[in-house]
PDB file of C-alpha atoms in Angstrom:
ATOM      1  CA  MET A  29     -39.745  68.631  76.548  1.00  0.00           C
ATOM      2  CA  ALA A  30     -41.883  71.785  77.079  1.00  0.00           C
ATOM      3  CA  THR A  31     -43.319  72.956  80.462  1.00  0.00           C
ATOM      4  CA  PHE A  32     -46.446  75.006  81.143  1.00  0.00           C
ATOM      5  CA  PHE A  33     -44.304  78.143  81.178  1.00  0.00           C
ATOM      6  CA  GLY A  34     -42.916  77.492  77.705  1.00  0.00           C
ATOM      7  CA  GLU A  35     -39.500  76.414  78.917  1.00  0.00           C
ATOM      8  CA  VAL A  36     -37.669  73.808  76.941  1.00  0.00           C
ATOM      9  CA  LEU A  37     -35.895  71.332  79.118  1.00  0.00           C
ATOM     10  CA  SER A  38     -33.332  68.834  78.032  1.00  0.00           C
ATOM     11  CA  VAL A  39     -34.286  65.250  78.643  1.00  0.00           C
ATOM     12  CA  TYR A  40     -31.624  62.630  79.133  1.00  0.00           C
ATOM     13  CA  SER A  41     -32.210  58.965  78.673  1.00  0.00           C
ATOM     14  CA  ARG A  42     -30.577  56.601  81.103  1.00  0.00           C
ATOM     15  CA  ALA A  43     -30.134  54.143  78.249  1.00  0.00           C
ATOM     16  CA  VAL A  44     -28.270  56.754  76.189  1.00  0.00           C
ATOM     17  CA  GLU A  45     -26.055  57.622  79.140  1.00  0.00           C
ATOM     18  CA  GLU A  46     -25.196  53.953  79.599  1.00  0.00           C
ATOM     19  CA  GLU A  47     -24.469  53.634  75.869  1.00  0.00           C
ATOM     20  CA  ASP A  48     -22.181  56.660  75.960  1.00  0.00           C
ATOM     21  CA  ARG A  49     -20.398  55.216  78.972  1.00  0.00           C
ATOM     22  CA  GLU A  50     -19.916  51.906  77.149  1.00  0.00           C
ATOM     23  CA  ASP A  51     -18.560  53.776  74.097  1.00  0.00           C
ATOM     24  CA  GLU A  52     -16.123  55.651  76.322  1.00  0.00           C
ATOM     25  CA  ASP A  53     -14.984  52.386  77.902  1.00  0.00           C
ATOM     26  CA  GLU A  54     -14.516  50.846  74.466  1.00  0.00           C
ATOM     27  CA  ASN A  55     -12.581  53.876  73.270  1.00  0.00           C
ATOM     28  CA  GLU A  56     -10.260  53.654  76.255  1.00  0.00           C
ATOM     29  CA  GLU A  57      -9.760  49.977  75.544  1.00  0.00           C
ATOM     30  CA  ASP A  58      -9.106  50.721  71.867  1.00  0.00           C
ATOM     31  CA  VAL A  59      -6.567  53.373  72.824  1.00  0.00           C
ATOM     32  CA  GLU A  60      -4.762  50.905  75.085  1.00  0.00           C
ATOM     33  CA  ILE A  61      -4.737  48.235  72.351  1.00  0.00           C
ATOM     34  CA  ARG A  62      -3.457  50.770  69.844  1.00  0.00           C
ATOM     35  CA  ARG A  63      -0.741  51.886  72.252  1.00  0.00           C
ATOM     36  CA  GLU A  64       0.409  48.313  72.829  1.00  0.00           C
ATOM     37  CA  LEU A  65       0.397  47.616  69.095  1.00  0.00           C
ATOM     38  CA  GLU A  66       2.398  50.762  68.351  1.00  0.00           C
ATOM     39  CA  GLU A  67       4.902  49.794  71.030  1.00  0.00           C
ATOM     40  CA  LYS A  68       5.186  46.316  69.544  1.00  0.00           C
ATOM     41  CA  ARG A  69       5.759  47.779  66.064  1.00  0.00           C
ATOM     42  CA  THR A  70       8.462  50.177  67.233  1.00  0.00           C
ATOM     43  CA  VAL A  71      11.734  49.905  65.299  1.00  0.00           C
ATOM     44  CA  HIS A  72      14.860  49.495  67.441  1.00  0.00           C
ATOM     45  CA  LEU A  73      18.473  50.128  66.407  1.00  0.00           C
ATOM     46  CA  LYS A  74      21.107  48.092  68.217  1.00  0.00           C
ATOM     47  CA  TRP A  75      24.907  48.394  67.923  1.00  0.00           C
ATOM     48  CA  CYS A  76      27.562  45.937  69.032  1.00  0.00           C
ATOM     49  CA  PRO A  77      29.468  46.934  72.217  1.00  0.00           C
ATOM     50  CA  GLU A  78      32.528  48.202  70.310  1.00  0.00           C
ATOM     51  CA  VAL A  79      30.485  50.553  68.127  1.00  0.00           C
ATOM     52  CA  SER A  80      28.372  51.670  71.085  1.00  0.00           C
ATOM     53  CA  GLN A  81      31.563  52.661  72.908  1.00  0.00           C
ATOM     54  CA  ALA A  82      32.817  54.538  69.846  1.00  0.00           C
ATOM     55  CA  ILE A  83      29.520  56.437  69.618  1.00  0.00           C
ATOM     56  CA  GLU A  84      29.627  57.322  73.308  1.00  0.00           C
ATOM     57  CA  ALA A  85      33.164  58.653  72.861  1.00  0.00           C
ATOM     58  CA  CYS A  86      32.011  61.122  70.183  1.00  0.00           C
ATOM     59  CA  SER A  87      30.930  64.562  71.316  1.00  0.00           C
ATOM     60  CA  ASP A  88      27.687  64.411  69.316  1.00  0.00           C
ATOM     61  CA  LYS A  89      27.047  60.739  70.169  1.00  0.00           C
ATOM     62  CA  LYS A  90      26.971  59.809  66.501  1.00  0.00           C
ATOM     63  CA  LEU A  91      29.051  57.444  64.393  1.00  0.00           C
ATOM     64  CA  PHE A  92      31.107  58.850  61.519  1.00  0.00           C
ATOM     65  CA  CYS A  93      30.229  57.230  58.196  1.00  0.00           C
ATOM     66  CA  SER A  94      31.562  58.357  54.830  1.00  0.00           C
ATOM     67  CA  HIS A  95      29.439  56.014  52.706  1.00  0.00           C
ATOM     68  CA  LEU A  96      26.267  54.163  53.663  1.00  0.00           C
ATOM     69  CA  ILE A  97      25.101  51.443  51.276  1.00  0.00           C
ATOM     70  CA  ILE A  98      21.568  50.141  51.790  1.00  0.00           C
ATOM     71  CA  ALA A  99      20.516  46.962  49.984  1.00  0.00           C
ATOM     72  CA  ALA A 100      16.748  46.386  50.014  1.00  0.00           C
ATOM     73  CA  GLY A 101      15.425  43.222  48.408  1.00  0.00           C
ATOM     74  CA  THR A 102      16.493  39.665  47.690  1.00  0.00           C
ATOM     75  CA  ASN A 103      18.816  40.366  44.752  1.00  0.00           C
ATOM     76  CA  ALA A 104      20.194  43.615  46.175  1.00  0.00           C
ATOM     77  CA  ALA A 105      21.065  41.811  49.409  1.00  0.00           C
ATOM     78  CA  GLY A 106      22.472  38.880  47.444  1.00  0.00           C
ATOM     79  CA  PHE A 107      24.646  41.245  45.418  1.00  0.00           C
ATOM     80  CA  VAL A 108      26.327  42.820  48.437  1.00  0.00           C
ATOM     81  CA  SER A 109      26.696  39.393  50.056  1.00  0.00           C
ATOM     82  CA  THR A 110      28.392  37.812  47.060  1.00  0.00           C
ATOM     83  CA  PHE A 111      30.384  40.733  45.638  1.00  0.00           C
ATOM     84  CA  ILE A 112      31.264  42.845  48.701  1.00  0.00           C
ATOM     85  CA  LEU A 113      30.730  41.241  52.095  1.00  0.00           C
ATOM     86  CA  ASN A 114      33.782  39.023  52.244  1.00  0.00           C
ATOM     87  CA  PRO A 115      33.729  37.519  55.774  1.00  0.00           C
ATOM     88  CA  ALA A 116      37.475  38.106  56.041  1.00  0.00           C
ATOM     89  CA  ARG A 117      37.008  41.872  55.609  1.00  0.00           C
ATOM     90  CA  TRP A 118      33.518  42.655  56.909  1.00  0.00           C
ATOM     91  CA  HIS A 119      31.662  41.862  60.108  1.00  0.00           C
ATOM     92  CA  PRO A 120      28.203  42.687  61.524  1.00  0.00           C
ATOM     93  CA  VAL A 121      28.191  45.629  63.939  1.00  0.00           C
ATOM     94  CA  GLY A 122      24.486  46.320  64.425  1.00  0.00           C
ATOM     95  CA  TRP A 123      20.938  45.558  63.394  1.00  0.00           C
ATOM     96  CA  LEU A 124      17.470  47.066  63.204  1.00  0.00           C
ATOM     97  CA  ALA A 125      14.862  45.013  65.046  1.00  0.00           C
ATOM     98  CA  LEU A 126      11.239  45.296  63.965  1.00  0.00           C
ATOM     99  CA  TRP A 127       8.015  43.303  64.092  1.00  0.00           C
ATOM    100  CA  ASN A 128       4.991  43.338  61.791  1.00  0.00           C
ATOM    101  CA  GLU A 129       2.433  40.908  60.401  1.00  0.00           C
ATOM    102  CA  ARG A 130       4.701  39.803  57.551  1.00  0.00           C
ATOM    103  CA  ASN A 131       7.885  39.891  59.562  1.00  0.00           C
ATOM    104  CA  ARG A 132       7.607  38.152  62.914  1.00  0.00           C
ATOM    105  CA  GLY A 133      11.115  36.781  63.249  1.00  0.00           C
ATOM    106  CA  SER A 134      13.407  39.842  63.356  1.00  0.00           C
ATOM    107  CA  GLY A 135      11.815  41.774  66.197  1.00  0.00           C
ATOM    108  CA  LEU A 136      14.256  40.576  68.856  1.00  0.00           C
ATOM    109  CA  LYS A 137      15.884  43.633  70.413  1.00  0.00           C
ATOM    110  CA  ASN A 138      18.636  41.813  72.284  1.00  0.00           C
ATOM    111  CA  SER A 139      19.937  39.465  69.608  1.00  0.00           C
ATOM    112  CA  PRO A 140      20.675  39.929  65.889  1.00  0.00           C
ATOM    113  CA  PRO A 141      18.790  37.942  63.246  1.00  0.00           C
ATOM    114  CA  ALA A 142      20.025  34.406  62.860  1.00  0.00           C
ATOM    115  CA  PRO A 143      22.071  33.684  59.700  1.00  0.00           C
ATOM    116  CA  GLY A 144      19.760  33.126  56.747  1.00  0.00           C
ATOM    117  CA  LYS A 145      16.752  34.658  58.505  1.00  0.00           C
ATOM    118  CA  PRO A 146      15.059  37.903  57.365  1.00  0.00           C
ATOM    119  CA  GLY A 147      16.392  41.017  59.036  1.00  0.00           C
ATOM    120  CA  CYS A 148      18.234  44.328  58.709  1.00  0.00           C
ATOM    121  CA  VAL A 149      21.916  43.855  59.550  1.00  0.00           C
ATOM    122  CA  ILE A 150      24.607  46.569  59.462  1.00  0.00           C
ATOM    123  CA  TYR A 151      28.153  45.639  58.442  1.00  0.00           C
ATOM    124  CA  GLN A 152      31.475  47.459  58.795  1.00  0.00           C
ATOM    125  CA  GLN A 153      34.964  46.758  57.520  1.00  0.00           C
ATOM    126  CA  LYS A 154      37.027  44.893  60.093  1.00  0.00           C
ATOM    127  CA  GLU A 155      39.946  47.300  59.823  1.00  0.00           C
ATOM    128  CA  GLY A 156      37.666  50.044  61.118  1.00  0.00           C
ATOM    129  CA  GLY A 157      36.673  51.669  57.859  1.00  0.00           C
ATOM    130  CA  SER A 158      34.073  54.421  57.635  1.00  0.00           C
ATOM    131  CA  VAL A 159      31.847  52.529  55.183  1.00  0.00           C
ATOM    132  CA  LEU A 160      28.662  50.869  56.442  1.00  0.00           C
ATOM    133  CA  ILE A 161      26.432  48.418  54.578  1.00  0.00           C
ATOM    134  CA  CYS A 162      22.849  47.843  55.712  1.00  0.00           C
ATOM    135  CA  GLN A 163      21.474  44.636  54.261  1.00  0.00           C
ATOM    136  CA  CYS A 164      17.675  44.539  54.569  1.00  0.00           C
ATOM    137  CA  THR A 165      15.980  41.248  53.709  1.00  0.00           C
ATOM    138  CA  CYS A 166      12.797  41.667  55.770  1.00  0.00           C
ATOM    139  CA  TYR A 167       9.547  43.479  55.061  1.00  0.00           C
ATOM    140  CA  VAL A 168       9.245  46.984  56.525  1.00  0.00           C
ATOM    141  CA  ALA A 169       5.594  48.007  56.845  1.00  0.00           C
ATOM    142  CA  GLU A 170       4.364  51.383  55.645  1.00  0.00           C
ATOM    143  CA  ASP A 171       3.845  52.706  59.177  1.00  0.00           C
ATOM    144  CA  GLN A 172       7.423  51.677  60.078  1.00  0.00           C
ATOM    145  CA  LEU A 173       9.262  53.338  57.184  1.00  0.00           C
ATOM    146  CA  PHE A 174       9.640  56.715  58.884  1.00  0.00           C
ATOM    147  CA  GLN A 175      10.830  55.058  62.098  1.00  0.00           C
ATOM    148  CA  TRP A 176      13.316  52.898  60.209  1.00  0.00           C
ATOM    149  CA  THR A 177      14.985  55.818  58.455  1.00  0.00           C
ATOM    150  CA  GLU A 178      14.921  58.070  61.515  1.00  0.00           C
ATOM    151  CA  LYS A 179      16.491  55.437  63.780  1.00  0.00           C
ATOM    152  CA  LEU A 180      19.236  54.553  61.288  1.00  0.00           C
ATOM    153  CA  PHE A 181      20.251  58.091  60.365  1.00  0.00           C
ATOM    154  CA  ALA A 182      19.903  59.408  63.927  1.00  0.00           C
ATOM    155  CA  GLY A 183      22.970  57.376  64.880  1.00  0.00           C
ATOM    156  CA  LEU A 184      25.142  58.654  62.004  1.00  0.00           C
ATOM    157  CA  GLN A 185      26.924  61.938  61.432  1.00  0.00           C
ATOM    158  CA  LYS A 186      25.520  63.752  58.414  1.00  0.00           C
ATOM    159  CA  ARG A 187      28.761  65.601  57.709  1.00  0.00           C
ATOM    160  CA  GLY A 188      30.617  63.908  54.861  1.00  0.00           C
ATOM    161  CA  LEU A 189      27.964  61.210  54.448  1.00  0.00           C
ATOM    162  CA  THR A 190      26.990  59.801  51.043  1.00  0.00           C
ATOM    163  CA  VAL A 191      24.211  57.238  50.622  1.00  0.00           C
ATOM    164  CA  THR A 192      23.720  54.609  47.927  1.00  0.00           C
ATOM    165  CA  VAL A 193      20.500  52.586  47.859  1.00  0.00           C
ATOM    166  CA  LEU A 194      20.164  49.346  45.874  1.00  0.00           C
ATOM    167  CA  SER A 195      16.608  48.162  45.353  1.00  0.00           C
ATOM    168  CA  ASP A 196      14.765  45.313  43.615  1.00  0.00           C
ATOM    169  CA  ALA A 197      11.715  46.000  41.437  1.00  0.00           C
ATOM    170  CA  PRO A 198       9.581  43.748  39.175  1.00  0.00           C
ATOM    171  CA  ILE A 199       9.638  44.627  35.495  1.00  0.00           C
ATOM    172  CA  ALA A 200       5.811  44.477  35.533  1.00  0.00           C
ATOM    173  CA  GLU A 201       5.839  47.781  37.460  1.00  0.00           C
ATOM    174  CA  TYR A 202       7.950  49.611  34.881  1.00  0.00           C
ATOM    175  CA  LYS A 203       5.926  51.977  32.703  1.00  0.00           C
ATOM    176  CA  THR A 204       7.081  53.095  29.275  1.00  0.00           C
ATOM    177  CA  ALA A 205       5.372  54.100  26.025  1.00  0.00           C
ATOM    178  CA  ASP A 206       7.761  51.986  23.931  1.00  0.00           C
ATOM    179  CA  TYR A 207       7.715  48.953  26.253  1.00  0.00           C
ATOM    180  CA  LEU A 208      11.423  48.272  26.701  1.00  0.00           C
ATOM    181  CA  HIS A 209      12.280  48.462  23.009  1.00  0.00           C
ATOM    182  CA  GLY A 210      15.995  47.754  22.613  1.00  0.00           C
ATOM    183  CA  ARG A 211      16.581  47.354  26.369  1.00  0.00           C
ATOM    184  CA  ASP A 212      17.849  44.181  27.991  1.00  0.00           C
ATOM    185  CA  VAL A 213      16.336  42.881  31.216  1.00  0.00           C
ATOM    186  CA  PRO A 214      17.419  43.262  33.992  1.00  0.00           C
ATOM    187  CA  PHE A 215      18.417  46.943  33.924  1.00  0.00           C
ATOM    188  CA  LEU A 216      19.103  49.780  36.355  1.00  0.00           C
ATOM    189  CA  CYS A 217      17.368  53.141  36.668  1.00  0.00           C
ATOM    190  CA  ALA A 218      18.513  55.866  39.046  1.00  0.00           C
ATOM    191  CA  LEU A 219      17.096  58.650  41.176  1.00  0.00           C
ATOM    192  CA  LYS A 220      19.184  61.101  43.197  1.00  0.00           C
ATOM    193  CA  THR A 221      18.820  63.908  45.694  1.00  0.00           C
ATOM    194  CA  SER A 222      19.652  67.469  44.722  1.00  0.00           C
ATOM    195  CA  ALA A 223      22.761  67.332  46.929  1.00  0.00           C
ATOM    196  CA  TYR A 224      24.242  64.380  45.028  1.00  0.00           C
ATOM    197  CA  LYS A 225      26.832  65.733  42.557  1.00  0.00           C
ATOM    198  CA  GLU A 226      28.693  62.551  41.588  1.00  0.00           C
ATOM    199  CA  VAL A 227      28.338  60.730  38.278  1.00  0.00           C
ATOM    200  CA  VAL A 228      25.270  58.465  38.058  1.00  0.00           C
ATOM    201  CA  ASN A 229      26.178  55.256  36.262  1.00  0.00           C
ATOM    202  CA  SER A 230      22.761  54.398  34.771  1.00  0.00           C
ATOM    203  CA  PRO A 231      19.828  56.157  33.043  1.00  0.00           C
ATOM    204  CA  PHE A 232      17.502  58.119  35.286  1.00  0.00           C
ATOM    205  CA  LEU A 233      14.059  56.734  36.089  1.00  0.00           C
ATOM    206  CA  GLU A 234      11.536  58.116  33.643  1.00  0.00           C
ATOM    207  CA  GLN A 235       8.104  59.449  34.481  1.00  0.00           C
ATOM    208  CA  PRO A 236       5.486  58.253  35.325  1.00  0.00           C
ATOM    209  CA  ASN A 237       7.483  55.569  37.168  1.00  0.00           C
ATOM    210  CA  ILE A 238       7.681  55.952  40.923  1.00  0.00           C
ATOM    211  CA  VAL A 239       9.644  54.426  43.797  1.00  0.00           C
ATOM    212  CA  THR A 240       7.875  53.146  46.901  1.00  0.00           C
ATOM    213  CA  GLY A 241       8.638  51.455  50.196  1.00  0.00           C
ATOM    214  CA  LEU A 242      11.936  51.587  52.021  1.00  0.00           C
ATOM    215  CA  PRO A 243      14.022  52.968  49.108  1.00  0.00           C
ATOM    216  CA  ALA A 244      11.597  55.887  48.707  1.00  0.00           C
ATOM    217  CA  ALA A 245      11.638  56.585  52.458  1.00  0.00           C
ATOM    218  CA  VAL A 246      15.446  56.677  52.531  1.00  0.00           C
ATOM    219  CA  LEU A 247      15.694  58.936  49.485  1.00  0.00           C
ATOM    220  CA  CYS A 248      13.056  61.324  50.851  1.00  0.00           C
ATOM    221  CA  HIS A 249      14.874  61.510  54.197  1.00  0.00           C
ATOM    222  CA  CYS A 250      18.144  62.320  52.450  1.00  0.00           C
ATOM    223  CA  GLN A 251      16.485  64.977  50.272  1.00  0.00           C
ATOM    224  CA  VAL A 252      14.930  66.698  53.296  1.00  0.00           C
ATOM    225  CA  HIS A 253      18.195  66.679  55.265  1.00  0.00           C
ATOM    226  CA  GLY A 254      20.465  67.636  52.374  1.00  0.00           C
ATOM    227  CA  ILE A 255      22.338  64.323  52.283  1.00  0.00           C
ATOM    228  CA  PRO A 256      23.879  63.321  48.924  1.00  0.00           C
ATOM    229  CA  ALA A 257      22.109  60.098  47.954  1.00  0.00           C
ATOM    230  CA  VAL A 258      21.483  58.024  44.852  1.00  0.00           C
ATOM    231  CA  LEU A 259      19.054  55.162  44.359  1.00  0.00           C
ATOM    232  CA  TYR A 260      19.618  52.402  41.810  1.00  0.00           C
ATOM    233  CA  GLN A 261      16.452  50.438  41.110  1.00  0.00           C
ATOM    234  CA  ASN A 262      16.991  47.084  39.427  1.00  0.00           C
ATOM    235  CA  TYR A 263      14.083  46.030  37.202  1.00  0.00           C
ATOM    236  CA  SER A 264      13.993  42.279  36.611  1.00  0.00           C
ATOM    237  CA  ASP A 265      11.597  39.574  35.427  1.00  0.00           C
ATOM    238  CA  VAL A 266      12.835  37.244  38.175  1.00  0.00           C
ATOM    239  CA  ILE A 267      11.071  37.059  41.523  1.00  0.00           C
ATOM    240  CA  SER A 268      13.724  35.061  43.421  1.00  0.00           C
ATOM    241  CA  ALA A 269      17.491  35.298  43.913  1.00  0.00           C
ATOM    242  CA  ASP A 270      19.186  35.192  40.522  1.00  0.00           C
ATOM    243  CA  SER A 271      22.862  35.561  39.552  1.00  0.00           C
ATOM    244  CA  ILE A 272      22.176  37.640  36.420  1.00  0.00           C
ATOM    245  CA  THR A 273      19.948  40.055  38.315  1.00  0.00           C
ATOM    246  CA  MET A 274      22.578  40.390  41.051  1.00  0.00           C
ATOM    247  CA  GLU A 275      25.327  41.204  38.566  1.00  0.00           C
ATOM    248  CA  ALA A 276      23.177  43.965  37.077  1.00  0.00           C
ATOM    249  CA  TYR A 277      24.001  46.003  40.201  1.00  0.00           C
ATOM    250  CA  LYS A 278      27.698  46.170  39.341  1.00  0.00           C
ATOM    251  CA  PRO A 279      27.557  49.549  37.522  1.00  0.00           C
ATOM    252  CA  ALA A 280      26.025  51.122  40.627  1.00  0.00           C
ATOM    253  CA  LEU A 281      29.260  50.693  42.594  1.00  0.00           C
ATOM    254  CA  THR A 282      31.847  50.535  39.806  1.00  0.00           C
ATOM    255  CA  LEU A 283      32.808  54.196  40.128  1.00  0.00           C
ATOM    256  CA  THR A 284      32.980  54.330  43.915  1.00  0.00           C
ATOM    257  CA  LYS A 285      36.305  53.836  45.694  1.00  0.00           C
ATOM    258  CA  SER A 286      34.768  53.108  49.079  1.00  0.00           C
ATOM    259  CA  VAL A 287      34.131  49.418  48.396  1.00  0.00           C
ATOM    260  CA  LYS A 288      35.850  46.789  46.301  1.00  0.00           C
ATOM    261  CA  LEU A 289      33.822  44.395  44.184  1.00  0.00           C
ATOM    262  CA  GLU A 290      35.172  40.875  44.344  1.00  0.00           C
ATOM    263  CA  PRO A 291      34.168  38.075  41.944  1.00  0.00           C
ATOM    264  CA  PRO A 292      32.508  35.369  44.046  1.00  0.00           C
ATOM    265  CA  SER A 293      33.086  31.673  43.674  1.00  0.00           C
ATOM    266  CA  THR A 294      30.399  29.616  41.964  1.00  0.00           C
ATOM    267  CA  ALA A 295      29.664  27.709  45.168  1.00  0.00           C
ATOM    268  CA  PHE A 296      29.275  30.918  47.162  1.00  0.00           C
ATOM    269  CA  LEU A 297      27.011  32.475  44.523  1.00  0.00           C
ATOM    270  CA  GLN A 298      24.761  29.407  44.446  1.00  0.00           C
ATOM    271  CA  LYS A 299      24.015  29.900  48.146  1.00  0.00           C
ATOM    272  CA  PHE A 300      21.895  32.915  47.184  1.00  0.00           C
ATOM    273  CA  THR A 301      20.234  31.494  44.089  1.00  0.00           C
ATOM    274  CA  ARG A 302      17.653  28.794  43.615  1.00  0.00           C
ATOM    275  CA  GLY A 303      18.229  26.085  41.100  1.00  0.00           C
ATOM    276  CA  GLY A 304      21.575  27.360  39.778  1.00  0.00           C
ATOM    277  CA  ASP A 305      20.982  28.787  36.302  1.00  0.00           C
ATOM    278  CA  VAL A 306      17.263  28.083  36.275  1.00  0.00           C
ATOM    279  CA  HIS A 307      15.459  31.432  36.343  1.00  0.00           C
ATOM    280  CA  ASP A 308      11.898  31.827  37.587  1.00  0.00           C
ATOM    281  CA  ASN A 309       9.967  33.949  35.144  1.00  0.00           C
ATOM    282  CA  LEU A 310       7.011  35.973  36.403  1.00  0.00           C
ATOM    283  CA  TYR A 311       4.813  34.600  33.619  1.00  0.00           C
ATOM    284  CA  THR A 312       5.582  30.896  33.943  1.00  0.00           C
TER     285      THR A 312
END
């Protein structure tokens, strides 16, 4: 407002002040809700007592691992379960606990996921080998991907580490000008970090195809930190566990000497498939 002397004075409305105060209160409440939600969505890495003791005994407080295999997806997880994770030779040694809207059952920090339930479980050879397998069957939200990779790799020595990622992908997402001419489905495509110098046992993923989600987060982490890593993406027209799609992963680990592929029994394989040889097509 203006006075008789031409001064301009600021005028404050009590209603505006009260509104601002209410907005501030709401903002503080929003911040508290956001903080609680972020805390709830925090990813936790838990090791079994034996591994925790081994990590504490190391000078850098990290576990030595020569080869880390990460299986992300139904068929990738089924492949390592049926062809690698023989209960007589492998046992669970840790897990990643996380909670999100699509994954409410594997957020328990003090107990591993129950058998058959979604989760991220880490396995090690019983004779104390340096190979670890992380079998991820739960959904990892976009805002949890960075946490997931940071927590997992923070507990491992980077020296001498090689990473192999196995990932499921629907054939509907594959882009090509010739539309799969002469190519059988399912099939593998690979991506690797610049530090990976070993032979890649499948064609490389062609542009403009991209990788997203957990496999992309792991590969990006390895690229940034100079860790040799290769990703094998399995494109399939099956949306559920399927024996043919699982077997398509075999070339990914045929050349490695760190794990031994074992032919599973029919009964054991059927535990991870639905309807035996009946395949669920995306278009039916």
